[in-house]
Tab-separated table of C-alpha atoms in Angstrom:
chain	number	residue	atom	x	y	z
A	1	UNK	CA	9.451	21.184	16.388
A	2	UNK	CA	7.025	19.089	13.955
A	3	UNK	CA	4.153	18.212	15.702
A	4	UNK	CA	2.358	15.070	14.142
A	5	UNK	CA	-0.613	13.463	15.221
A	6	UNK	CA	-1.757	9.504	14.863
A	7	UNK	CA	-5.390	9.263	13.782
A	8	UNK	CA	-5.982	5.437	14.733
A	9	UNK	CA	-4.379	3.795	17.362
A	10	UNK	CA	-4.027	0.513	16.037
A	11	UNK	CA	-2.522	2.124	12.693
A	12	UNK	CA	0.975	2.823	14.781
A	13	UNK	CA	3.328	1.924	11.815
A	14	UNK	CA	4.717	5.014	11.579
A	15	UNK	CA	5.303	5.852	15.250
A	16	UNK	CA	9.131	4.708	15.560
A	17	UNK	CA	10.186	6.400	12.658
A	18	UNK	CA	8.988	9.553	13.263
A	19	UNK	CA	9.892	9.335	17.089
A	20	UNK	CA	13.481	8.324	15.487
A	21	UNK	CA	13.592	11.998	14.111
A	22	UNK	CA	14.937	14.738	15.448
A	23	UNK	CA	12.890	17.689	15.367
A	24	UNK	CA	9.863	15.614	15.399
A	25	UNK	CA	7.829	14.647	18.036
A	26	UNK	CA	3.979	12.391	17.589
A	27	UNK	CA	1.899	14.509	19.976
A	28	UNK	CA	-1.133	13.622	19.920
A	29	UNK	CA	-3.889	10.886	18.782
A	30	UNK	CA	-6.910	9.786	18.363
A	31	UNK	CA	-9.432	7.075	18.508
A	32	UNK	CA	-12.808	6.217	18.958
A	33	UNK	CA	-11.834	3.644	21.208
A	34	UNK	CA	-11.192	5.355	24.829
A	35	UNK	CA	-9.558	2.536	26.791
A	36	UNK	CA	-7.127	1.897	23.780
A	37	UNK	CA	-6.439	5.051	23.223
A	38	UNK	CA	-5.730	5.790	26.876
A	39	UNK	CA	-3.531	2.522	26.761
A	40	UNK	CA	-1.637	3.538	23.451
A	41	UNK	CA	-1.029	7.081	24.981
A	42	UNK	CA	0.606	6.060	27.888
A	43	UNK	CA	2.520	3.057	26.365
A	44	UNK	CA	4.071	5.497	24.044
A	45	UNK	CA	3.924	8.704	25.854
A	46	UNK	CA	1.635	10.856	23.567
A	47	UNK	CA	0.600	13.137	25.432
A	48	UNK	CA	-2.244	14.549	24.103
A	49	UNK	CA	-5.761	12.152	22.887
A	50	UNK	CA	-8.876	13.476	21.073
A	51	UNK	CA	-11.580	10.816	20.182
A	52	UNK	CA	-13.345	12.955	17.961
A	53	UNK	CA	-10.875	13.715	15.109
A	54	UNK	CA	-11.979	17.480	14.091
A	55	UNK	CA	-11.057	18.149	17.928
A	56	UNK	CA	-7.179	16.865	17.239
A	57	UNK	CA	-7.578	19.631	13.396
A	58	UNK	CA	-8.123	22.317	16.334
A	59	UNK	CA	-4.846	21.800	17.782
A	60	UNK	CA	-1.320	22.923	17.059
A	61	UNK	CA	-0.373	19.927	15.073
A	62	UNK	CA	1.564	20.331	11.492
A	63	UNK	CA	0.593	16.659	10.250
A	64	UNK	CA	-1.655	14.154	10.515
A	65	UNK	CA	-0.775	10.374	9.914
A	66	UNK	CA	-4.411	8.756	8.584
A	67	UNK	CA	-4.182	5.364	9.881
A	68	UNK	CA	-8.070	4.835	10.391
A	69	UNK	CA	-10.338	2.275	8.285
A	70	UNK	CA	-10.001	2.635	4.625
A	71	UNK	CA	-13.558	4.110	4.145
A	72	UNK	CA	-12.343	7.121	6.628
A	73	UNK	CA	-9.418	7.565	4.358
A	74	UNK	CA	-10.775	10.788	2.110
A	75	UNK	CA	-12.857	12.190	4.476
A	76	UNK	CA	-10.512	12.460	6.752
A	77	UNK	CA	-7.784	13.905	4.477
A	78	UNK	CA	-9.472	16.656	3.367
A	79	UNK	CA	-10.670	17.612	6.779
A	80	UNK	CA	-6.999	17.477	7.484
A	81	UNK	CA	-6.164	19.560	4.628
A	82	UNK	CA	-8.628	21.972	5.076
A	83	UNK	CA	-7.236	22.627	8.354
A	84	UNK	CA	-4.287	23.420	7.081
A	85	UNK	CA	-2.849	20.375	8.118
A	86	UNK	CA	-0.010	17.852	6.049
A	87	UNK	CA	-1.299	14.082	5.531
A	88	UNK	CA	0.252	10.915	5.361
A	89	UNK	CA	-2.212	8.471	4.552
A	90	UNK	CA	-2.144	4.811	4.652
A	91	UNK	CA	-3.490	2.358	2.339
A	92	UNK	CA	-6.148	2.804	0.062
A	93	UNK	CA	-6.246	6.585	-1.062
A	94	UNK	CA	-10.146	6.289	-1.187
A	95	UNK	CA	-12.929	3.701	-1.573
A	96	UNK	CA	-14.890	5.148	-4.632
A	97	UNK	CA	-13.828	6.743	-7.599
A	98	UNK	CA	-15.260	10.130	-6.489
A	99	UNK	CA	-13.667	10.210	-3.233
A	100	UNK	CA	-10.169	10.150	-5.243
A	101	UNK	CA	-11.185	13.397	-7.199
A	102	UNK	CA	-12.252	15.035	-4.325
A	103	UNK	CA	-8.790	13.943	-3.122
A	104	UNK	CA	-7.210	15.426	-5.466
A	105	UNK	CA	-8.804	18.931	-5.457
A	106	UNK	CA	-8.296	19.146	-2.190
A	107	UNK	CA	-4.336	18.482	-1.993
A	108	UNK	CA	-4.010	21.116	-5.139
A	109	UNK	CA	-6.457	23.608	-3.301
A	110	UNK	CA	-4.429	23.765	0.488
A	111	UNK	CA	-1.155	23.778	-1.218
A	112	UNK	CA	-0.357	21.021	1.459
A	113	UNK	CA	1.565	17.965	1.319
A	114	UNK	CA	-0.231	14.221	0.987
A	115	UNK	CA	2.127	11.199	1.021
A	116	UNK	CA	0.828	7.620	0.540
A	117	UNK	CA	2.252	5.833	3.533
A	118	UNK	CA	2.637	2.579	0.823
A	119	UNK	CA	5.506	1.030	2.806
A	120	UNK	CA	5.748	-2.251	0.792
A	121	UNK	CA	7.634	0.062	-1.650
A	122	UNK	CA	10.325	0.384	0.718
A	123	UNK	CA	11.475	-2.929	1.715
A	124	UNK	CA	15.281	-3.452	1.400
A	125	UNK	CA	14.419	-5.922	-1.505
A	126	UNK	CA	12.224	-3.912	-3.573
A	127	UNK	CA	14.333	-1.082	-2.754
A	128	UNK	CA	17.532	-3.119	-4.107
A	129	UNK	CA	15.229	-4.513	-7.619
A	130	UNK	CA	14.201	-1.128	-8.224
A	131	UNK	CA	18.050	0.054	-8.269
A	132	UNK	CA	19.158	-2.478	-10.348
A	133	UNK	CA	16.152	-1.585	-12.662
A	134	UNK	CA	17.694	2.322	-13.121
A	135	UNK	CA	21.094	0.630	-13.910
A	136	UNK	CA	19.756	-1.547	-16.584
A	137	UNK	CA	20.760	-4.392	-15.141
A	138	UNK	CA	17.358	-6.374	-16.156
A	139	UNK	CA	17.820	-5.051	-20.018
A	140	UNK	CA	14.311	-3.532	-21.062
A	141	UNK	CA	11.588	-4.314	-18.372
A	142	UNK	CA	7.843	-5.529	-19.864
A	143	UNK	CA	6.122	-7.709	-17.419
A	144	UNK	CA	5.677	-8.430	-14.007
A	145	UNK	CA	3.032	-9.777	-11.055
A	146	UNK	CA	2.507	-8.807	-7.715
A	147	UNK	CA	0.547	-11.152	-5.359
A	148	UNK	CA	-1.209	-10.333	-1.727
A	149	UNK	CA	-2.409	-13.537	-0.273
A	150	UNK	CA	-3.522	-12.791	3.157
A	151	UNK	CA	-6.749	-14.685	5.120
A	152	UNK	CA	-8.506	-12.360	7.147
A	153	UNK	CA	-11.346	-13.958	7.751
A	154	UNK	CA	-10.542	-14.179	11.545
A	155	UNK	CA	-11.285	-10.230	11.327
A	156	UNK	CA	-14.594	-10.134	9.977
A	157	UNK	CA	-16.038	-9.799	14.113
A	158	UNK	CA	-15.710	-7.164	16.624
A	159	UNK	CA	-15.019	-10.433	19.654
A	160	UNK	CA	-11.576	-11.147	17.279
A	161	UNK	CA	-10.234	-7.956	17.755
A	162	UNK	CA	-10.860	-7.710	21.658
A	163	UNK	CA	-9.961	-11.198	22.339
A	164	UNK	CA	-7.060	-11.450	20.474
A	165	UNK	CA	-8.789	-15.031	18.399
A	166	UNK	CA	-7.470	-15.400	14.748
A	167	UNK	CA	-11.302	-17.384	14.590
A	168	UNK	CA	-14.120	-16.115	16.142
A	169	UNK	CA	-15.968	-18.997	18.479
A	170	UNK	CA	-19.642	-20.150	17.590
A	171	UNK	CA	-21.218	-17.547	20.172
A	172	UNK	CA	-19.516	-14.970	18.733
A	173	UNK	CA	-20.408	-15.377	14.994
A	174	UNK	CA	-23.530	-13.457	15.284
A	175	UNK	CA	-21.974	-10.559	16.724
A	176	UNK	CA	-20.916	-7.099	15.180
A	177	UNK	CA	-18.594	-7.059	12.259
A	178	UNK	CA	-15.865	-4.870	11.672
A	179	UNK	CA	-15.365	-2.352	8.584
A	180	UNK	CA	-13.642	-5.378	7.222
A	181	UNK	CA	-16.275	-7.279	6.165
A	182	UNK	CA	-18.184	-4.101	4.129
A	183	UNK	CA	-15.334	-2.313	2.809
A	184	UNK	CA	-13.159	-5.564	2.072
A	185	UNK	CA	-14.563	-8.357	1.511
A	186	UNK	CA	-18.263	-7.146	0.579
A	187	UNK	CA	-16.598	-6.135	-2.389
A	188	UNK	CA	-15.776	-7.954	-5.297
A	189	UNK	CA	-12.355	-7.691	-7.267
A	190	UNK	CA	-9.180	-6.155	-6.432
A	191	UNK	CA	-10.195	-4.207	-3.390
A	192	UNK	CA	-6.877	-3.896	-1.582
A	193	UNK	CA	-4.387	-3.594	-4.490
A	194	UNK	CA	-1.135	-1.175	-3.913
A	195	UNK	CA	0.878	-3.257	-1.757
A	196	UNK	CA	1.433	-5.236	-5.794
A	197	UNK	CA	1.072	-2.570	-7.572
A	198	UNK	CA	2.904	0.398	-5.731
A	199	UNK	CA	6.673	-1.070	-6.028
A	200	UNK	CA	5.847	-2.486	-9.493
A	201	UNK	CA	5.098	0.783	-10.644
A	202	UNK	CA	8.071	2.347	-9.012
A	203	UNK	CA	10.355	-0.300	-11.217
A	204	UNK	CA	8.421	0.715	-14.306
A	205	UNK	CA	9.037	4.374	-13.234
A	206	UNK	CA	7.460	7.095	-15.595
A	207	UNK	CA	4.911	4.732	-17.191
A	208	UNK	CA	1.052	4.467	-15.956
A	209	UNK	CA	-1.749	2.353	-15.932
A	210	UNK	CA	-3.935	2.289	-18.754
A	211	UNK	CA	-6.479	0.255	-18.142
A	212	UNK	CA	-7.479	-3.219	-16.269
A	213	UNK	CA	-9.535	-6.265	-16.650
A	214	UNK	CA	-10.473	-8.700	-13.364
A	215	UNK	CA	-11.528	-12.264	-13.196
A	216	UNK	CA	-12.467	-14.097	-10.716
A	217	UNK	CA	-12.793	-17.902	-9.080
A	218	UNK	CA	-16.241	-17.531	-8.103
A	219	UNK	CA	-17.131	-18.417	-4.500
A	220	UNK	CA	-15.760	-21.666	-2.979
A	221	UNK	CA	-14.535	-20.993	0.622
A	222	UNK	CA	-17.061	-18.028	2.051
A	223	UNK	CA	-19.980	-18.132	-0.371
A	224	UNK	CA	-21.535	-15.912	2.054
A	225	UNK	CA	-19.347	-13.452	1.527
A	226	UNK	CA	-19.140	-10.904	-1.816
A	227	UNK	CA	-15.567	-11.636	-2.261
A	228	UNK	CA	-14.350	-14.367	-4.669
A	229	UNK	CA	-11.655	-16.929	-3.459
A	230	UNK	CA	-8.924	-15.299	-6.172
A	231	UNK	CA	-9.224	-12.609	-8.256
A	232	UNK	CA	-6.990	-11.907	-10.801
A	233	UNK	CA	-6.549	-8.605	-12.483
A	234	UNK	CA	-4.277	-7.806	-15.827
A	235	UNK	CA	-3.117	-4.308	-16.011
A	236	UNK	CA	-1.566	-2.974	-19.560
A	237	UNK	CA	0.385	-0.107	-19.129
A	238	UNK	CA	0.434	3.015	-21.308
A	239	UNK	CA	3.631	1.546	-22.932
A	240	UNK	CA	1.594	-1.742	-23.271
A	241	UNK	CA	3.498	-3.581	-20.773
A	242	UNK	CA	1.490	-5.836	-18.300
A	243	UNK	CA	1.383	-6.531	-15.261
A	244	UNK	CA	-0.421	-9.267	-13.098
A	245	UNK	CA	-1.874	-8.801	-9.921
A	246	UNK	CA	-3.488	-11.820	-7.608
A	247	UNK	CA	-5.500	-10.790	-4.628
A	248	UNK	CA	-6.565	-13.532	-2.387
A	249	UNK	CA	-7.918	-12.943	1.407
A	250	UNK	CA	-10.463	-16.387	1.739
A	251	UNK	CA	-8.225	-19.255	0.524
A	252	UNK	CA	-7.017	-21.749	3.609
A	253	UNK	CA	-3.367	-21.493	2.709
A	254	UNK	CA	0.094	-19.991	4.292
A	255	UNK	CA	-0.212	-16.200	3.944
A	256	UNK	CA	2.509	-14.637	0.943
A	257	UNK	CA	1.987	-10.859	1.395
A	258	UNK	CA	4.889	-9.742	-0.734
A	259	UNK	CA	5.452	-11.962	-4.139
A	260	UNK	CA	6.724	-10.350	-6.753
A	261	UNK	CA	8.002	-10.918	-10.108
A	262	UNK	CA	9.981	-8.680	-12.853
A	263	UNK	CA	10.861	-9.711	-16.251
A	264	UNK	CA	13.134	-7.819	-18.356
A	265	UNK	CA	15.130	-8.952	-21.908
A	266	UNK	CA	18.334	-9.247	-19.697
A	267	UNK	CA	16.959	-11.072	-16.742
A	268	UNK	CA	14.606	-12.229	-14.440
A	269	UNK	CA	13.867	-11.151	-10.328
A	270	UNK	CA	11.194	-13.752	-8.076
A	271	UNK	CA	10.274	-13.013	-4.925
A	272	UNK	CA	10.275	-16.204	-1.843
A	273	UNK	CA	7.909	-18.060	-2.160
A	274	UNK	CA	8.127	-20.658	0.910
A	275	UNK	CA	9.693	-23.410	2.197
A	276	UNK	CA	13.422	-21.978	2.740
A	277	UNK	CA	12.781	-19.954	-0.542
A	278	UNK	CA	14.530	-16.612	-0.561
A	279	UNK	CA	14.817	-13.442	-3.550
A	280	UNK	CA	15.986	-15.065	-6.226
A	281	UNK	CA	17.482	-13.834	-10.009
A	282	UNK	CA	19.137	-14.471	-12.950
A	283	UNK	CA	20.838	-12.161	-15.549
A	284	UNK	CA	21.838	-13.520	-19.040
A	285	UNK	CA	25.536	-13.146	-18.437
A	286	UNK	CA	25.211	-15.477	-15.752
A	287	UNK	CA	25.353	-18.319	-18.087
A	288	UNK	CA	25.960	-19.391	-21.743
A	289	UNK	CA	22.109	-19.782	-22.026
A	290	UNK	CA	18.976	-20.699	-20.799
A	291	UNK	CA	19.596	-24.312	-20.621
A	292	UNK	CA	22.330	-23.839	-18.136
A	293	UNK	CA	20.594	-20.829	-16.533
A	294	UNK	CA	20.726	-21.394	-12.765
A	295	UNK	CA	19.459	-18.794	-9.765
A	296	UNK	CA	21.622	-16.923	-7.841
A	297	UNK	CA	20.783	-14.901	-4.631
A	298	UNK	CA	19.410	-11.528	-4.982
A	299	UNK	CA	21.186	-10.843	-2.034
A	300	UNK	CA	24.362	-11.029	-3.761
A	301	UNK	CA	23.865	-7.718	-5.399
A	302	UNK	CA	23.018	-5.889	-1.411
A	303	UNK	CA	25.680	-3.268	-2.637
A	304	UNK	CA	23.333	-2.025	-4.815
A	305	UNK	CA	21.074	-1.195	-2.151
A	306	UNK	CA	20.601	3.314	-1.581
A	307	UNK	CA	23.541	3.940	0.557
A	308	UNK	CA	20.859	4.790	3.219
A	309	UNK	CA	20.238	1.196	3.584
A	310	UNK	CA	23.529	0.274	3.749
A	311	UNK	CA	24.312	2.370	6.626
A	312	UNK	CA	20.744	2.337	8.381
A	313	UNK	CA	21.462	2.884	12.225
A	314	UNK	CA	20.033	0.185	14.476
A	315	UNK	CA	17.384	2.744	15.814
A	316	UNK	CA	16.071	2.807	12.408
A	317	UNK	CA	15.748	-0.353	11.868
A	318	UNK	CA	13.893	-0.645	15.092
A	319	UNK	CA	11.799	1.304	13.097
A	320	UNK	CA	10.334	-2.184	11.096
A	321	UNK	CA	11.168	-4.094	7.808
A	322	UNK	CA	14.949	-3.605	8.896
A	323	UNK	CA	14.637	0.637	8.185
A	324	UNK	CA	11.950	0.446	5.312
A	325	UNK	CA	9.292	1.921	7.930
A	326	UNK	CA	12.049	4.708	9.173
A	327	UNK	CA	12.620	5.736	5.017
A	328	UNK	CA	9.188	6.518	4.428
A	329	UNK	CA	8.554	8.205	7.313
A	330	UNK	CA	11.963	10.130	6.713
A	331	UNK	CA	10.682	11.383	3.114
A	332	UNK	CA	7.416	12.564	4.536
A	333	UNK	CA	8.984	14.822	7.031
A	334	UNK	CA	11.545	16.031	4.332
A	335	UNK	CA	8.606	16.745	1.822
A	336	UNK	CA	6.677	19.193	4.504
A	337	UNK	CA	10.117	20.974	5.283
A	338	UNK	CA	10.222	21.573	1.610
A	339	UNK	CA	13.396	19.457	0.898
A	340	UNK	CA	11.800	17.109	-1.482
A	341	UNK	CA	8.829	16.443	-3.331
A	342	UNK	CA	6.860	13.452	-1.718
A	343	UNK	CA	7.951	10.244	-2.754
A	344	UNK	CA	4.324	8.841	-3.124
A	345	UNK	CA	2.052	12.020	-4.137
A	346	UNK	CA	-1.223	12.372	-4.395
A	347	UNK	CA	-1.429	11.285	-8.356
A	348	UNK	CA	0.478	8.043	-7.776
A	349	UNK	CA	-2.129	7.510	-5.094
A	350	UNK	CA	-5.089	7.851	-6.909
A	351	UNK	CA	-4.200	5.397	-9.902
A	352	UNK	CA	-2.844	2.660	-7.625
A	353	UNK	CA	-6.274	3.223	-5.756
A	354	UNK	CA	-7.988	2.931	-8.880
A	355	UNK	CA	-7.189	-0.242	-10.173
A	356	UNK	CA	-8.745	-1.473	-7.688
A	357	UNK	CA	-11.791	0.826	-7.778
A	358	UNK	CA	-12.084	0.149	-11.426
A	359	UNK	CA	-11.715	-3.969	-11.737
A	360	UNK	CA	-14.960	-4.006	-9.600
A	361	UNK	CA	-16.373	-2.422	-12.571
A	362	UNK	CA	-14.294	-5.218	-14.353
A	363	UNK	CA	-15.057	-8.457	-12.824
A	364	UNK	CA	-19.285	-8.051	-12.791
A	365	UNK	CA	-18.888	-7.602	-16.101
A	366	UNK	CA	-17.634	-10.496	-17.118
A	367	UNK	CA	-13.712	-9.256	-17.189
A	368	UNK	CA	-14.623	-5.811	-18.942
A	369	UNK	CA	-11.651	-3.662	-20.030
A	370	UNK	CA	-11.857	-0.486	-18.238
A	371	UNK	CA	-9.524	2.553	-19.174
A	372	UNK	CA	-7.761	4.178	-16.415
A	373	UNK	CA	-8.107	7.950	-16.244
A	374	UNK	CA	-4.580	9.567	-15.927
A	375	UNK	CA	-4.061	10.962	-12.560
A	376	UNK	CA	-2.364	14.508	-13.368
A	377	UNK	CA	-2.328	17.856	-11.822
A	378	UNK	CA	-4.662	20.348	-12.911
A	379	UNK	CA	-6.742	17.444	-14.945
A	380	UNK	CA	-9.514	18.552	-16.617
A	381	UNK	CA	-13.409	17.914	-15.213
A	382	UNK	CA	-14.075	16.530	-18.556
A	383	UNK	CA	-11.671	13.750	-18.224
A	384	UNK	CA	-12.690	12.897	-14.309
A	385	UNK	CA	-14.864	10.116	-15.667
A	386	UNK	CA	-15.188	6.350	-15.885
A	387	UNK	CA	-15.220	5.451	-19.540
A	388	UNK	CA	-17.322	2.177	-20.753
């Protein structure tokens, strides 16, 4: 039996997959929070709960699923790994450039496995792009954009989260924040960045970041806060493809989480939009030419999707984002019984982290190109640097 343990109890994407596995069973968690976590346990029959996190390490667990604020990411992993623990960690890797070294030396040191739980790269549709990708279908892919616009605001205060309010009343302005408003959006540029850049990486597949370069809309919604209202970041790949990433979590304005767009010399892929919009593409043998070039529905190439997709059960779609949230989970168990390498490792982690990390660097200086160190194994202290 794998015994894996849920370090945040609000982080409980992962719980239906793995409790859709045989062989696997979530038994224990932890939270700082007692009369969540007591409510979590016995909603979903864990059985075990720790609110100090080194006290879960000390039990017989194999795994640990890191679904804690972002600044508790690191730490936390290499506790984990230290005990001898695996780690599945969600979204960021790390919160300074540092922490993702230390990462690193840590995962190569225990010999253990870390997957980045970046789930966005398993939707159906991004899935189904980044098959038709490997068959060529798009001719020679060189640019594409990824887009997370999200207003949080409504999470900046302690009272939101316990009341449930999307706002936060007058009376309850003044009272405590939440890791949110710090970590988030006290920083400035790209500070929450894989969810656009994990699948476009996976549809450029063997290429890497080079380097990046943010700008910025200044402050017009929350000029109290660090955060700009948009911030835009270019990233040129080693290849010198480029890719555009928006990141927008102030702007009044229906939330579009998942945009995405792929151009290749064959073709074209667009992500919904709104308003009844749904995937969209179009591939030059559609029509005669451009002028005549109409969309068709991504959706008409669904056979294309892994056959796992195809013939997902109903218990794993249950799961969430109709089996995406089952597949990842799936490929973490399957990477600490040895059958596969981790779909997400530690590497890919680090430089999808780092973009991020590194257009802060970008943006207060005026849109500064900043070279992106490449994320290897066994890389060199001489090359764990940031390079101005």
């Amino acid at each position: 039996m794998l015994k894996i343990g849920i370090a945040g109890a609000r982080g409980l994407s992962t719980l239906l997959g793995f409790q859709a596995i045989d062989g696997v069973e979530v038994t224990a968690i932890c939270d700082l929070d007692a009369a969540l976590l007591q409510e979590v346990s016995e909603a979903h029959h864990i059985p075990h709960t720790y609110r100090i996190f080194e006290d879960m390490l000390e039990s017989d667990i194999d795994a640990v699923v890191i679904a804690t604020p972002m600044q508790c990411h690191v730490p936390q992993a290499i506790a984990a790994l230290d005990a001898g623990k695996h780690v599945f960690s969600e979204v960021t890797a790390g919160v300074t450039m540092d922490e993702l070294w230390w990462l690193i030396e840590s995962v190569e040191r225990s010999g253990k496995v870390y997957m980045f739980a970046e789930n966005y790269c398993y939707s159906p549709e991004n899935q189904l792009i980044r098959a038709m990708v490997k068959k060529g279908l798009f001719g020679e892919i060189y640019y594409g954009e990824g887009e997370y616009l999200h207003e949080i605001k409504g999470l900046l205060h302690q009272a939101s989260l316990k009341t449930g309010l999307h706002k936060p009343t007058p009376d309850e302005i003044h009272g405590a924040y939440t890791w949110r408003k710090y970590w988030q959006l006290g920083k400035r540029g790209l500070f929450y960045p894989t969810h656009s850049i994990g699948p476009l990486m996976q549809w450029f597949e063997g290429d890497r970041i080079a380097s990046v370069a943010t700008f910025s809309s200044g402050h017009h919604v929350a000029p109290e806060l660090r955060q700009e209202d948009t911030s835009v970041t270019l990233c040129q790949l080693a290849s010198g493809k480029l890719l555009r990433i928006r990141l927008d979590c102030l702007s009044m304005r229906p939330h579009n989480m998942a945009y995405y767009q792929l151009q290749g010399t064959k073709g074209v892929v667009e992500a919904p939009r709104g308003l009844g919009d749904q995937h969209k593409l179009w591939l030059s043998d559609f029509d005669p030419d451009t002028d005549s070039a109409k969309w068709r529905p991504l959706s008409d190439f669904s056979h294309l999707l892994p056959e796992r997709y195809r013939s997902a059960t109903e218990e794993q779609k249950a799961a969430g984002h109709h089996g995406g949230d089952f597949f990842i989970v799936q490929d973490f168990v399957d990477a600490v019984l040895g059958k596969k390498p981790p779909e997400i490792d530690v590497y890919q982690a680090c430089e999808w982290t780092a973009a991020g990390l590194l257009s802060e660097l970008s943006v207060v200086n005026g849109g500064r190109t900043m070279e992106m160190p490449h994320f290897r194994k066994n890389m060199p202290l001489s090359e764990q640097s940031i390079k101005l």
